[in-house]
Amino acid sequence: MTTIDTLPGSIVEDRYPTRCKNYPMMLRRPDPVVWPTESGTTAAGPIDADTVSDYDARGFLTIDSLLSPDEVALYRDELDRLAADPAVKADERTVVEKTSNEVRSIFEVHRISPAIAELVRDPRVVDRARQLLGSDVYVHQSRINYKPGFKGGSFYWHSDFETWHAEDGMPAMRAVSISIALTDNHPFNGGLMIMPGSHRTFVSCVGETPADHYKESLREQEIGTPDNDSLTVLAGRYGIEQFTGPAGSAVMFDSNCMHGSNGNITPFPRSNIFVVFNSVENTLVEPFAAPQPRPPFIASRDFTPVGRE
Amino acid sequence: MTTIDTLPGSIVEDRYPTRCKNYPMMLRRPDPVVWPTESGTTAAGPIDADTVSDYDARGFLTIDSLLSPDEVALYRDELDRLAADPAVKADERTVVEKTSNEVRSIFEVHRISPAIAELVRDPRVVDRARQLLGSDVYVHQSRINYKPGFKGGSFYWHSDFETWHAEDGMPAMRAVSISIALTDNHPFNGGLMIMPGSHRTFVSCVGETPADHYKESLREQEIGTPDNDSLTVLAGRYGIEQFTGPAGSAVMFDSNCMHGSNGNITPFPRSNIFVVFNSVENTLVEPFAAPQPRPPFIASRDFTPVGRE
């Protein structure tokens, strides 16, 4: 086990070493999945006990109709408006597809769009995150994703936590993502695939993070990519599930779920709103395996609790 | 409607013009799907009447366990043996993946492997083709396909008939393909997607076929590719279905089904045996839209009926 300096004068044991060896490792997760509150119990919230227990075991949960059809229409209009705005397209927080020059993602979108800021504060969203993480939460990252039809690219297998730990300095697995579908997710249009149960295993990746890695890694993951053997073991043990459902449904998943998505040749595009909540008791330190932290629009260092501003 | 010369002295009206205009067209198919025999009735065979009727309406049918588990094991060994054979890898009938140098397809495999020749002659296979096409049949094309895990590429939407007509000179839509799965087809590992009902519409493609087009088109389809508008109309009208099922199951589909497959980032590879049967009453003439016919290992000009040698 590696020990590394994180802040002047302190030594923090790194329980999740990655990008520091020339061989991969599969490590058992010491952190809980559903975090207890200070009083030692699961926080109250909108998620029923069975679903919490299932989330604990599988690392994700789905919500059938988080948004009404009217809300879906509203947010789709907002996404179209943002993607068509020349100022937004020129913004460094916007990622443009290599080949087509089309907008693929817009980061820190809750600071760009008041409508999305409101959604992040919505009790249907933030109260679920608080319940699972057992504390107040802040937005570590927000974005909207557009995956076009016909030529939508794949997103290779990864654990978000591996990147957030290595490149952003997130200490523990105490973060949860919510992806809210604004288009129908079929089994065949490149939706999210998760290996249920994989969140209990940390796959330590080979390689060393280069400077400014985020500029490339947002387009195509290379460093921080799990090895084939680990993926084969995890897929063999846990299988693969796909998140399918109509526009307005949502999936919440633990920061360490092994997930990815295939490409999409169908005419059916996909778009979603994606928000990562991190516990205010798990704020970022120095990166564990990168020369410098990523910019704040990708990994916020404003730890103000959502709804407590 | 175009008229073209096909054989010296004859003029054949081309009911399926393609690659001859600078705009796409969607044309109604005049050919039947299930072909009557000379006596005007559907041929007898192993497919029950409901399934024949469903095939007529949707353009494809599935067979739950065409091969037994023992047979699957036998043919998987045969595929491994062929892919590992240096003489096979060097053969012009073998297609090798651009990036990985791995075998992706082996054409005319029923002339390379006696085991696969026997499968083609098996009544479970050939009698079904005879039943649907209402006549004796010959092998227009055979191949085995290997789609690796982790980095399996996509195969874009196409009608096989469009290519066979344009480049091989197949006059009518009187051919059927069978794809026999040797690995499990999940909804997420790049299996076949079909638009059910699309076989009734011929999508005439834009462009002109260059010489030796097949050398590139086997790797990545460009010419002969349907336009986005036609695909959007067909997918909107018919939807998309995926062929899923365990190893040993099979799908038979009409030559004009609009089909394709997504990429595959999962660790689960796919392999299958693929045979195209054409009616002996529909043998090849000169290509309808290409400067020269493709080589016989891709489009056979040996019209000997299967099982009547």
PDB file of N, CA, C and O in Angstrom, chain A residues 150 154-157 187-188 193 228 231-232 235 240 242 260-268, chain B residues 150 154-157 187-188 193 228 231-232 235 240 242 260-268:
ATOM      1  N   PHE A 150     -26.701   7.552 -35.780  1.00  0.00           N
ATOM      2  CA  PHE A 150     -25.902   7.197 -36.959  1.00  0.00           C
ATOM      3  C   PHE A 150     -24.405   7.012 -36.664  1.00  0.00           C
ATOM      4  O   PHE A 150     -23.800   6.062 -37.112  1.00  0.00           O
ATOM      5  N   SER A 154     -18.573   5.245 -28.923  1.00  0.00           N
ATOM      6  CA  SER A 154     -18.656   4.466 -27.694  1.00  0.00           C
ATOM      7  C   SER A 154     -17.914   5.200 -26.577  1.00  0.00           C
ATOM      8  O   SER A 154     -17.134   6.122 -26.821  1.00  0.00           O
ATOM      9  N   PHE A 155     -18.205   4.809 -25.340  1.00  0.00           N
ATOM     10  CA  PHE A 155     -17.452   5.319 -24.200  1.00  0.00           C
ATOM     11  C   PHE A 155     -16.970   4.080 -23.452  1.00  0.00           C
ATOM     12  O   PHE A 155     -17.768   3.285 -22.982  1.00  0.00           O
ATOM     13  N   TYR A 156     -15.662   3.922 -23.410  1.00  0.00           N
ATOM     14  CA  TYR A 156     -15.107   2.656 -22.929  1.00  0.00           C
ATOM     15  C   TYR A 156     -15.330   2.478 -21.423  1.00  0.00           C
ATOM     16  O   TYR A 156     -15.565   3.431 -20.694  1.00  0.00           O
ATOM     17  N   TRP A 157     -15.244   1.234 -20.969  1.00  0.00           N
ATOM     18  CA  TRP A 157     -15.418   0.879 -19.560  1.00  0.00           C
ATOM     19  C   TRP A 157     -14.512   1.718 -18.651  1.00  0.00           C
ATOM     20  O   TRP A 157     -13.324   1.863 -18.915  1.00  0.00           O
ATOM     21  N   PRO A 187     -32.341  -0.660 -25.934  1.00  0.00           N
ATOM     22  CA  PRO A 187     -31.140  -1.491 -25.700  1.00  0.00           C
ATOM     23  C   PRO A 187     -30.095  -1.297 -26.793  1.00  0.00           C
ATOM     24  O   PRO A 187     -28.989  -1.794 -26.667  1.00  0.00           O
ATOM     25  N   PHE A 188     -30.444  -0.578 -27.865  1.00  0.00           N
ATOM     26  CA  PHE A 188     -29.563  -0.570 -29.044  1.00  0.00           C
ATOM     27  C   PHE A 188     -29.061   0.810 -29.439  1.00  0.00           C
ATOM     28  O   PHE A 188     -28.448   0.949 -30.484  1.00  0.00           O
ATOM     29  N   MET A 193     -24.240   1.001 -19.881  1.00  0.00           N
ATOM     30  CA  MET A 193     -24.103  -0.389 -19.443  1.00  0.00           C
ATOM     31  C   MET A 193     -23.347  -0.389 -18.115  1.00  0.00           C
ATOM     32  O   MET A 193     -22.337   0.315 -17.986  1.00  0.00           O
ATOM     33  N   ASN A 228      -8.026  -5.612 -19.802  1.00  0.00           N
ATOM     34  CA  ASN A 228      -8.979  -6.609 -20.312  1.00  0.00           C
ATOM     35  C   ASN A 228      -9.234  -7.741 -19.321  1.00  0.00           C
ATOM     36  O   ASN A 228     -10.362  -8.217 -19.203  1.00  0.00           O
ATOM     37  N   LEU A 231     -11.641  -6.633 -16.598  1.00  0.00           N
ATOM     38  CA  LEU A 231     -12.990  -6.475 -17.161  1.00  0.00           C
ATOM     39  C   LEU A 231     -13.639  -7.834 -17.421  1.00  0.00           C
ATOM     40  O   LEU A 231     -14.831  -8.011 -17.186  1.00  0.00           O
ATOM     41  N   THR A 232     -12.838  -8.785 -17.883  1.00  0.00           N
ATOM     42  CA  THR A 232     -13.376 -10.124 -18.155  1.00  0.00           C
ATOM     43  C   THR A 232     -13.821 -10.792 -16.857  1.00  0.00           C
ATOM     44  O   THR A 232     -14.891 -11.413 -16.800  1.00  0.00           O
ATOM     45  N   ALA A 235     -17.041  -8.870 -15.645  1.00  0.00           N
ATOM     46  CA  ALA A 235     -18.215  -9.156 -16.497  1.00  0.00           C
ATOM     47  C   ALA A 235     -18.660 -10.600 -16.317  1.00  0.00           C
ATOM     48  O   ALA A 235     -19.856 -10.898 -16.322  1.00  0.00           O
ATOM     49  N   ILE A 240     -23.683  -7.931 -17.259  1.00  0.00           N
ATOM     50  CA  ILE A 240     -23.828  -6.551 -17.708  1.00  0.00           C
ATOM     51  C   ILE A 240     -25.315  -6.232 -17.749  1.00  0.00           C
ATOM     52  O   ILE A 240     -26.113  -7.037 -18.217  1.00  0.00           O
ATOM     53  N   GLN A 242     -28.162  -3.108 -18.860  1.00  0.00           N
ATOM     54  CA  GLN A 242     -28.312  -1.861 -19.591  1.00  0.00           C
ATOM     55  C   GLN A 242     -29.404  -1.029 -18.958  1.00  0.00           C
ATOM     56  O   GLN A 242     -30.416  -1.571 -18.505  1.00  0.00           O
ATOM     57  N   GLY A 260     -19.900   1.787 -19.029  1.00  0.00           N
ATOM     58  CA  GLY A 260     -19.469   2.243 -20.345  1.00  0.00           C
ATOM     59  C   GLY A 260     -20.668   2.266 -21.273  1.00  0.00           C
ATOM     60  O   GLY A 260     -21.798   2.012 -20.843  1.00  0.00           O
ATOM     61  N   SER A 261     -20.440   2.568 -22.528  1.00  0.00           N
ATOM     62  CA  SER A 261     -21.549   2.524 -23.489  1.00  0.00           C
ATOM     63  C   SER A 261     -21.016   2.210 -24.876  1.00  0.00           C
ATOM     64  O   SER A 261     -19.922   2.632 -25.250  1.00  0.00           O
ATOM     65  N   ASN A 262     -21.801   1.436 -25.608  1.00  0.00           N
ATOM     66  CA  ASN A 262     -21.445   1.125 -26.987  1.00  0.00           C
ATOM     67  C   ASN A 262     -21.754   2.309 -27.897  1.00  0.00           C
ATOM     68  O   ASN A 262     -22.444   3.246 -27.510  1.00  0.00           O
ATOM     69  N   GLY A 263     -21.248   2.239 -29.106  1.00  0.00           N
ATOM     70  CA  GLY A 263     -21.588   3.229 -30.117  1.00  0.00           C
ATOM     71  C   GLY A 263     -23.061   3.125 -30.520  1.00  0.00           C
ATOM     72  O   GLY A 263     -23.790   2.247 -30.041  1.00  0.00           O
ATOM     73  N   ASN A 264     -23.496   4.020 -31.360  1.00  0.00           N
ATOM     74  CA  ASN A 264     -24.908   4.082 -31.758  1.00  0.00           C
ATOM     75  C   ASN A 264     -25.031   4.384 -33.242  1.00  0.00           C
ATOM     76  O   ASN A 264     -24.866   5.524 -33.655  1.00  0.00           O
ATOM     77  N   ILE A 265     -25.332   3.342 -34.036  1.00  0.00           N
ATOM     78  CA  ILE A 265     -25.571   3.575 -35.470  1.00  0.00           C
ATOM     79  C   ILE A 265     -27.051   3.789 -35.759  1.00  0.00           C
ATOM     80  O   ILE A 265     -27.418   4.092 -36.886  1.00  0.00           O
ATOM     81  N   THR A 266     -27.922   3.639 -34.769  1.00  0.00           N
ATOM     82  CA  THR A 266     -29.353   3.808 -35.045  1.00  0.00           C
ATOM     83  C   THR A 266     -29.666   5.291 -35.277  1.00  0.00           C
ATOM     84  O   THR A 266     -28.884   6.163 -34.889  1.00  0.00           O
ATOM     85  N   PRO A 267     -30.815   5.582 -35.899  1.00  0.00           N
ATOM     86  CA  PRO A 267     -31.188   6.993 -36.066  1.00  0.00           C
ATOM     87  C   PRO A 267     -31.630   7.666 -34.766  1.00  0.00           C
ATOM     88  O   PRO A 267     -31.900   8.861 -34.770  1.00  0.00           O
ATOM     89  N   PHE A 268     -31.714   6.913 -33.663  1.00  0.00           N
ATOM     90  CA  PHE A 268     -32.244   7.468 -32.418  1.00  0.00           C
ATOM     91  C   PHE A 268     -31.116   8.058 -31.563  1.00  0.00           C
ATOM     92  O   PHE A 268     -30.329   7.316 -30.974  1.00  0.00           O
TER      93      PHE A 268
ATOM     94  N   PHE B 150     -14.324  -6.045 -26.513  1.00  0.00           N
ATOM     95  CA  PHE B 150     -13.542  -4.842 -26.184  1.00  0.00           C
ATOM     96  C   PHE B 150     -13.472  -3.819 -27.318  1.00  0.00           C
ATOM     97  O   PHE B 150     -13.647  -2.642 -27.096  1.00  0.00           O
ATOM     98  N   SER B 154     -18.469  -1.596 -35.523  1.00  0.00           N
ATOM     99  CA  SER B 154     -19.867  -1.618 -35.946  1.00  0.00           C
ATOM    100  C   SER B 154     -19.941  -2.006 -37.427  1.00  0.00           C
ATOM    101  O   SER B 154     -18.947  -1.959 -38.145  1.00  0.00           O
ATOM    102  N   PHE B 155     -21.128  -2.400 -37.839  1.00  0.00           N
ATOM    103  CA  PHE B 155     -21.377  -2.635 -39.263  1.00  0.00           C
ATOM    104  C   PHE B 155     -22.600  -1.796 -39.598  1.00  0.00           C
ATOM    105  O   PHE B 155     -23.679  -2.018 -39.066  1.00  0.00           O
ATOM    106  N   TYR B 156     -22.409  -0.824 -40.475  1.00  0.00           N
ATOM    107  CA  TYR B 156     -23.451   0.176 -40.682  1.00  0.00           C
ATOM    108  C   TYR B 156     -24.670  -0.416 -41.406  1.00  0.00           C
ATOM    109  O   TYR B 156     -24.583  -1.446 -42.063  1.00  0.00           O
ATOM    110  N   TRP B 157     -25.800   0.243 -41.308  1.00  0.00           N
ATOM    111  CA  TRP B 157     -27.057  -0.166 -41.940  1.00  0.00           C
ATOM    112  C   TRP B 157     -26.887  -0.420 -43.428  1.00  0.00           C
ATOM    113  O   TRP B 157     -26.293   0.389 -44.135  1.00  0.00           O
ATOM    114  N   PRO B 187     -28.124  -8.322 -25.763  1.00  0.00           N
ATOM    115  CA  PRO B 187     -28.549  -7.077 -26.429  1.00  0.00           C
ATOM    116  C   PRO B 187     -27.398  -6.063 -26.535  1.00  0.00           C
ATOM    117  O   PRO B 187     -27.536  -5.048 -27.185  1.00  0.00           O
ATOM    118  N   PHE B 188     -26.265  -6.363 -25.884  1.00  0.00           N
ATOM    119  CA  PHE B 188     -25.217  -5.338 -25.755  1.00  0.00           C
ATOM    120  C   PHE B 188     -23.875  -5.734 -26.360  1.00  0.00           C
ATOM    121  O   PHE B 188     -22.896  -5.021 -26.164  1.00  0.00           O
ATOM    122  N   MET B 193     -29.043  -6.123 -35.719  1.00  0.00           N
ATOM    123  CA  MET B 193     -30.251  -5.294 -35.576  1.00  0.00           C
ATOM    124  C   MET B 193     -30.956  -5.289 -36.934  1.00  0.00           C
ATOM    125  O   MET B 193     -30.308  -5.106 -37.965  1.00  0.00           O
ATOM    126  N   ASN B 228     -29.364   9.066 -44.470  1.00  0.00           N
ATOM    127  CA  ASN B 228     -29.945   9.249 -43.124  1.00  0.00           C
ATOM    128  C   ASN B 228     -31.465   9.429 -43.150  1.00  0.00           C
ATOM    129  O   ASN B 228     -32.160   8.922 -42.269  1.00  0.00           O
ATOM    130  N   LEU B 231     -33.203   6.069 -43.612  1.00  0.00           N
ATOM    131  CA  LEU B 231     -33.066   5.265 -42.395  1.00  0.00           C
ATOM    132  C   LEU B 231     -33.975   5.784 -41.281  1.00  0.00           C
ATOM    133  O   LEU B 231     -34.567   5.004 -40.531  1.00  0.00           O
ATOM    134  N   THR B 232     -34.097   7.099 -41.198  1.00  0.00           N
ATOM    135  CA  THR B 232     -34.962   7.683 -40.161  1.00  0.00           C
ATOM    136  C   THR B 232     -36.421   7.321 -40.421  1.00  0.00           C
ATOM    137  O   THR B 232     -37.157   6.968 -39.485  1.00  0.00           O
ATOM    138  N   ALA B 235     -36.790   3.464 -39.673  1.00  0.00           N
ATOM    139  CA  ALA B 235     -36.708   3.163 -38.230  1.00  0.00           C
ATOM    140  C   ALA B 235     -37.923   3.713 -37.504  1.00  0.00           C
ATOM    141  O   ALA B 235     -38.431   3.097 -36.558  1.00  0.00           O
ATOM    142  N   ILE B 240     -36.777  -1.059 -34.450  1.00  0.00           N
ATOM    143  CA  ILE B 240     -35.562  -1.864 -34.582  1.00  0.00           C
ATOM    144  C   ILE B 240     -35.705  -3.062 -33.653  1.00  0.00           C
ATOM    145  O   ILE B 240     -36.146  -2.915 -32.519  1.00  0.00           O
ATOM    146  N   GLN B 242     -33.561  -6.567 -32.151  1.00  0.00           N
ATOM    147  CA  GLN B 242     -32.247  -7.181 -32.051  1.00  0.00           C
ATOM    148  C   GLN B 242     -32.396  -8.692 -32.014  1.00  0.00           C
ATOM    149  O   GLN B 242     -33.328  -9.208 -31.394  1.00  0.00           O
ATOM    150  N   GLY B 260     -27.955  -3.986 -39.524  1.00  0.00           N
ATOM    151  CA  GLY B 260     -26.628  -3.491 -39.172  1.00  0.00           C
ATOM    152  C   GLY B 260     -26.299  -3.969 -37.776  1.00  0.00           C
ATOM    153  O   GLY B 260     -27.067  -4.734 -37.169  1.00  0.00           O
ATOM    154  N   SER B 261     -25.169  -3.548 -37.255  1.00  0.00           N
ATOM    155  CA  SER B 261     -24.827  -3.909 -35.878  1.00  0.00           C
ATOM    156  C   SER B 261     -23.950  -2.836 -35.260  1.00  0.00           C
ATOM    157  O   SER B 261     -23.121  -2.224 -35.938  1.00  0.00           O
ATOM    158  N   ASN B 262     -24.178  -2.603 -33.971  1.00  0.00           N
ATOM    159  CA  ASN B 262     -23.347  -1.645 -33.240  1.00  0.00           C
ATOM    160  C   ASN B 262     -22.004  -2.265 -32.899  1.00  0.00           C
ATOM    161  O   ASN B 262     -21.812  -3.478 -33.010  1.00  0.00           O
ATOM    162  N   GLY B 263     -21.095  -1.440 -32.456  1.00  0.00           N
ATOM    163  CA  GLY B 263     -19.818  -1.928 -31.954  1.00  0.00           C
ATOM    164  C   GLY B 263     -20.004  -2.706 -30.656  1.00  0.00           C
ATOM    165  O   GLY B 263     -21.113  -2.813 -30.129  1.00  0.00           O
ATOM    166  N   ASN B 264     -18.914  -3.262 -30.152  1.00  0.00           N
ATOM    167  CA  ASN B 264     -18.976  -4.110 -28.969  1.00  0.00           C
ATOM    168  C   ASN B 264     -17.781  -3.842 -28.065  1.00  0.00           C
ATOM    169  O   ASN B 264     -16.681  -4.300 -28.335  1.00  0.00           O
ATOM    170  N   ILE B 265     -18.014  -3.081 -26.986  1.00  0.00           N
ATOM    171  CA  ILE B 265     -16.932  -2.860 -26.011  1.00  0.00           C
ATOM    172  C   ILE B 265     -16.967  -3.895 -24.889  1.00  0.00           C
ATOM    173  O   ILE B 265     -16.093  -3.920 -24.039  1.00  0.00           O
ATOM    174  N   THR B 266     -17.978  -4.763 -24.857  1.00  0.00           N
ATOM    175  CA  THR B 266     -18.051  -5.740 -23.771  1.00  0.00           C
ATOM    176  C   THR B 266     -16.962  -6.807 -23.961  1.00  0.00           C
ATOM    177  O   THR B 266     -16.432  -6.977 -25.058  1.00  0.00           O
ATOM    178  N   PRO B 267     -16.647  -7.531 -22.883  1.00  0.00           N
ATOM    179  CA  PRO B 267     -15.658  -8.615 -23.048  1.00  0.00           C
ATOM    180  C   PRO B 267     -16.212  -9.828 -23.809  1.00  0.00           C
ATOM    181  O   PRO B 267     -15.459 -10.756 -24.063  1.00  0.00           O
ATOM    182  N   PHE B 268     -17.496  -9.813 -24.142  1.00  0.00           N
ATOM    183  CA  PHE B 268     -18.115 -10.980 -24.775  1.00  0.00           C
ATOM    184  C   PHE B 268     -18.002 -10.909 -26.299  1.00  0.00           C
ATOM    185  O   PHE B 268     -18.716 -10.128 -26.930  1.00  0.00           O
TER     186      PHE B 268
END
